[in-house]
Tab-separated table of C-alpha atoms in Angstrom:
chain	number	residue	atom	x	y	z
N	1	MET	CA	45.972	68.617	79.420
N	2	PRO	CA	48.703	70.472	81.356
N	3	GLU	CA	52.291	70.798	80.123
N	4	SER	CA	54.725	68.706	82.167
N	5	ALA	CA	57.384	71.416	82.510
N	6	LYS	CA	54.880	73.919	83.881
N	7	VAL	CA	53.462	71.408	86.360
N	8	ARG	CA	56.957	70.489	87.583
N	9	SER	CA	57.841	74.144	88.097
N	10	LEU	CA	54.567	74.804	89.884
N	11	PHE	CA	55.053	72.020	92.425
N	12	ALA	CA	58.710	72.883	92.922
N	13	GLY	CA	57.618	76.347	94.015
N	14	ILE	CA	55.238	75.146	96.733
N	15	ALA	CA	57.052	71.990	97.898
N	16	HIS	CA	58.164	73.439	101.235
N	17	ARG	CA	54.591	74.320	102.255
N	18	TYR	CA	52.714	71.610	100.371
N	19	ASP	CA	51.775	69.372	103.318
N	20	LEU	CA	50.518	72.212	105.498
N	21	ALA	CA	48.466	73.670	102.659
N	22	ASN	CA	46.911	70.297	101.813
N	23	HIS	CA	45.844	69.585	105.383
N	24	LEU	CA	44.410	73.047	106.015
N	25	LEU	CA	42.719	73.584	102.644
N	26	SER	CA	41.007	70.192	102.810
N	27	GLY	CA	39.965	70.697	106.417
N	28	GLY	CA	41.929	67.558	107.303
N	29	VAL	CA	39.724	65.329	105.147
N	30	ASP	CA	42.799	64.302	103.140
N	31	TYR	CA	43.704	61.948	106.018
N	32	TYR	CA	40.395	60.130	105.538
N	33	TRP	CA	40.870	59.882	101.789
N	34	ARG	CA	44.304	58.281	102.243
N	35	TRP	CA	42.862	55.932	104.859
N	36	ARG	CA	40.288	54.704	102.324
N	37	LEU	CA	43.016	54.112	99.747
N	38	VAL	CA	45.156	52.186	102.242
N	39	ARG	CA	42.172	50.083	103.288
N	40	ALA	CA	41.554	49.136	99.641
N	41	ALA	CA	45.264	48.396	99.199
N	42	ARG	CA	45.260	46.086	102.213
N	43	LYS	CA	42.404	44.055	100.714
N	44	ALA	CA	44.477	43.524	97.565
N	45	GLN	CA	47.273	41.887	99.623
N	46	PRO	CA	50.131	43.162	97.433
N	47	ARG	CA	53.782	42.357	97.926
N	48	THR	CA	55.112	45.233	95.793
N	49	ILE	CA	53.579	48.710	95.521
N	50	LEU	CA	54.455	51.676	93.309
N	51	ASP	CA	53.131	55.014	94.580
N	52	LEU	CA	53.015	57.376	91.610
N	53	ALA	CA	53.077	61.180	91.851
N	54	THR	CA	54.166	60.471	95.414
N	55	GLY	CA	54.997	64.124	96.063
N	56	SER	CA	56.061	64.574	99.672
N	57	GLY	CA	55.412	60.899	100.372
N	58	ASP	CA	52.238	60.946	102.478
N	59	VAL	CA	50.583	58.077	100.594
N	60	ALA	CA	53.769	55.987	100.570
N	61	PHE	CA	54.142	56.451	104.332
N	62	ALA	CA	50.469	55.645	104.941
N	63	LEU	CA	50.869	52.452	102.909
N	64	ARG	CA	53.900	51.438	104.954
N	65	ARG	CA	52.035	52.025	108.216
N	66	GLY	CA	48.934	50.229	106.991
N	67	LEU	CA	50.517	47.218	105.284
N	68	GLY	CA	53.708	46.725	107.261
N	69	GLU	CA	57.387	46.392	106.450
N	70	SER	CA	57.004	43.064	104.641
N	71	VAL	CA	55.417	44.934	101.709
N	72	SER	CA	57.785	46.773	99.370
N	73	VAL	CA	56.744	50.385	98.709
N	74	THR	CA	58.436	52.599	96.091
N	75	GLY	CA	57.588	56.265	95.576
N	76	LEU	CA	58.020	58.036	92.226
N	77	ASP	CA	57.631	61.679	91.265
N	78	PHE	CA	59.016	63.902	88.517
N	79	CYS	CA	59.532	66.934	90.781
N	80	GLN	CA	62.774	66.651	92.767
N	81	PRO	CA	61.945	69.375	95.334
N	82	MET	CA	58.817	67.407	96.276
N	83	LEU	CA	60.892	64.228	96.580
N	84	ASP	CA	63.373	66.123	98.753
N	85	GLU	CA	60.530	66.800	101.194
N	86	ALA	CA	59.607	63.094	101.161
N	87	ILE	CA	63.217	62.095	101.817
N	88	ILE	CA	63.471	64.502	104.779
N	89	LYS	CA	60.366	62.943	106.324
N	90	ARG	CA	61.547	59.403	105.575
N	91	ASP	CA	64.893	59.985	107.246
N	92	ARG	CA	63.179	61.089	110.471
N	93	HIS	CA	61.448	57.731	110.961
N	94	GLN	CA	63.204	54.376	111.023
N	95	ALA	CA	59.979	52.612	109.962
N	96	TYR	CA	60.143	54.387	106.588
N	97	ALA	CA	63.859	53.834	105.973
N	98	SER	CA	63.406	51.145	103.311
N	99	ILE	CA	61.135	53.244	101.050
N	100	PRO	CA	63.072	54.375	97.944
N	101	PHE	CA	62.002	57.617	96.300
N	102	VAL	CA	62.720	57.713	92.578
N	103	GLN	CA	62.638	60.695	90.255
N	104	GLY	CA	60.814	59.673	87.114
N	105	ASP	CA	58.008	60.446	84.706
N	106	ILE	CA	54.755	58.468	84.692
N	107	LEU	CA	54.742	58.785	80.905
N	108	ARG	CA	58.054	56.857	80.765
N	109	LEU	CA	58.234	54.689	83.865
N	110	PRO	CA	61.763	53.355	84.577
N	111	PHE	CA	60.619	49.835	85.483
N	112	PRO	CA	60.293	46.563	83.545
N	113	ASP	CA	56.920	45.130	82.552
N	114	GLY	CA	54.996	43.460	85.356
N	115	SER	CA	57.149	44.863	88.173
N	116	PHE	CA	54.414	45.615	90.716
N	117	ASP	CA	51.328	44.058	92.269
N	118	LEU	CA	49.711	47.418	93.034
N	119	ALA	CA	50.033	50.985	91.774
N	120	THR	CA	48.594	53.951	93.642
N	121	ILE	CA	48.222	57.550	92.553
N	122	ALA	CA	46.588	60.273	94.628
N	123	PHE	CA	45.649	63.568	92.982
N	124	GLY	CA	48.281	63.222	90.287
N	125	LEU	CA	46.407	61.844	87.310
N	126	ARG	CA	44.979	65.226	86.346
N	127	ASN	CA	48.514	66.648	86.088
N	128	LEU	CA	49.625	64.296	83.302
N	129	GLU	CA	50.349	65.839	79.943
N	130	ASP	CA	49.036	62.692	78.225
N	131	ARG	CA	46.662	60.772	80.513
N	132	GLY	CA	46.121	57.900	78.083
N	133	ARG	CA	49.828	57.295	77.760
N	134	GLY	CA	50.269	57.516	81.516
N	135	LEU	CA	47.542	54.952	82.172
N	136	ALA	CA	49.077	52.658	79.544
N	137	GLU	CA	52.460	52.905	81.311
N	138	ILE	CA	50.879	52.110	84.674
N	139	HIS	CA	49.171	49.108	83.081
N	140	ARG	CA	52.521	47.986	81.636
N	141	VAL	CA	54.388	47.912	84.947
N	142	LEU	CA	51.618	46.025	86.757
N	143	ARG	CA	51.629	42.249	86.685
N	144	PRO	CA	48.572	40.544	85.120
N	145	GLY	CA	45.868	40.709	87.757
N	146	GLY	CA	47.586	43.645	89.463
N	147	ARG	CA	45.542	46.544	90.742
N	148	LEU	CA	45.470	50.312	90.291
N	149	LEU	CA	44.050	52.527	93.040
N	150	CYS	CA	43.548	56.150	92.146
N	151	LEU	CA	42.290	59.002	94.310
N	152	GLU	CA	41.251	61.965	92.220
N	153	PHE	CA	39.014	64.987	92.418
N	154	THR	CA	35.754	64.624	90.524
N	155	GLN	CA	32.443	66.407	90.070
N	156	PRO	CA	30.583	66.589	93.414
N	157	VAL	CA	26.904	65.835	93.893
N	158	LYS	CA	24.758	68.439	92.121
N	159	ALA	CA	23.326	70.078	95.230
N	160	PHE	CA	26.816	70.810	96.536
N	161	ARG	CA	28.381	72.048	93.295
N	162	PRO	CA	27.608	75.792	93.617
N	163	ILE	CA	29.184	75.949	97.077
N	164	TYR	CA	32.121	73.781	96.086
N	165	PHE	CA	33.021	75.647	92.926
N	166	ALA	CA	32.660	78.994	94.706
N	167	TYR	CA	35.173	77.708	97.261
N	168	LEU	CA	37.555	76.575	94.508
N	169	LYS	CA	37.396	79.848	92.603
N	170	HIS	CA	37.397	82.399	95.398
N	171	VAL	CA	38.260	80.983	98.823
N	172	LEU	CA	40.902	78.360	98.071
N	173	PRO	CA	43.255	80.613	96.033
N	174	THR	CA	43.100	83.311	98.694
N	175	LEU	CA	43.865	80.920	101.552
N	176	ALA	CA	46.564	79.223	99.493
N	177	THR	CA	48.238	82.574	98.835
N	178	LEU	CA	48.484	83.170	102.579
N	179	LEU	CA	49.930	79.694	103.175
N	180	THR	CA	52.283	79.282	100.222
N	181	LYS	CA	52.691	82.805	98.763
N	182	ASP	CA	51.773	81.278	95.394
N	183	ARG	CA	48.250	82.054	94.220
N	184	GLY	CA	48.891	80.709	90.738
N	185	ALA	CA	49.549	77.160	91.923
N	186	TYR	CA	46.161	76.813	93.555
N	187	GLN	CA	44.383	78.702	90.802
N	188	TYR	CA	45.756	75.945	88.587
N	189	LEU	CA	44.338	73.372	91.012
N	190	SER	CA	40.903	74.954	90.806
N	191	ASN	CA	40.968	75.035	87.019
N	192	THR	CA	42.104	71.425	86.626
N	193	ILE	CA	39.438	70.133	89.021
N	194	GLU	CA	36.655	71.851	87.093
N	195	ALA	CA	37.981	70.592	83.758
N	196	PHE	CA	38.649	67.018	84.883
N	197	PRO	CA	36.415	64.216	83.536
N	198	SER	CA	33.627	62.780	85.651
N	199	ALA	CA	34.226	59.468	87.391
N	200	ASP	CA	32.273	57.657	84.669
N	201	LEU	CA	34.307	59.202	81.853
N	202	LEU	CA	37.566	58.502	83.657
N	203	SER	CA	36.504	54.875	84.081
N	204	GLN	CA	36.194	54.679	80.313
N	205	GLU	CA	39.798	55.881	79.995
N	206	PHE	CA	40.909	53.097	82.347
N	207	HIS	CA	39.147	50.542	80.149
N	208	LYS	CA	40.797	51.982	77.044
N	209	ALA	CA	44.227	51.571	78.672
N	210	GLY	CA	43.564	47.854	79.215
N	211	PHE	CA	42.115	47.762	82.725
N	212	VAL	CA	39.089	45.663	83.655
N	213	ARG	CA	36.661	45.515	86.589
N	214	VAL	CA	36.853	49.284	86.876
N	215	LYS	CA	34.778	50.953	89.578
N	216	ALA	CA	34.638	54.356	91.251
N	217	THR	CA	33.441	55.180	94.763
N	218	GLY	CA	32.543	58.766	95.593
N	219	LEU	CA	33.907	60.165	98.855
N	220	THR	CA	32.877	63.296	100.792
N	221	LEU	CA	29.872	64.305	98.667
N	222	SER	CA	31.810	62.983	95.666
N	223	ILE	CA	34.391	65.753	95.869
N	224	VAL	CA	36.835	62.876	95.423
N	225	ALA	CA	36.486	59.434	93.873
N	226	LEU	CA	38.467	56.309	94.705
N	227	HIS	CA	38.958	54.452	91.433
N	228	GLU	CA	39.866	50.770	91.433
N	229	ALA	CA	40.895	48.809	88.351
N	230	ILE	CA	42.514	45.466	87.526
N	231	SER	CA	45.352	45.002	85.047
N	232	TYR	CA	44.490	42.481	82.360
């Protein structure tokens, strides 16, 4: 698993171009993935939400738009330059004004037990230095019966894998270099996607951390999976 200090430094270096790179490199499909997460969140009817690895805040803002101002949304990330980007965007829109952005580590969450009805994490789980510990911390801060929604890259359907992995290895780093001037950051992305567990194996890790009723739904030829789990 990746070292936390290296991951923090990596994201700090691309924070100012992160949103643009995400939208272009995904072909805009990232909007659809967030929409699916927000739709699942709405069904859960939470009152308090913690958006982990919030980065520049796109998921937190989508949750606010989708669930309304009566739902409390808190964003947390361990990379301050990414949070600075989120704060800039928040301060441009009155509708987002009540969203606090907290610097913190998922491995040591600064919240009491049972603080939240729902936790979300989009494309951040693979960056944890200790995924088991991180999942256990998420479980701790959810109330009994609370829900975890996780968007994460996974292994695509077999017929699409050769094309997909060729894109990750050769096309994505080149395009990312043009957009962010940092080839290493997106080479890291490619490597972590290939090494990340399948949706089935990740579901087993959720169970081990204490979650129940775990399920995964493949999106976009299973490039990404939406994982849902209940805190027990």
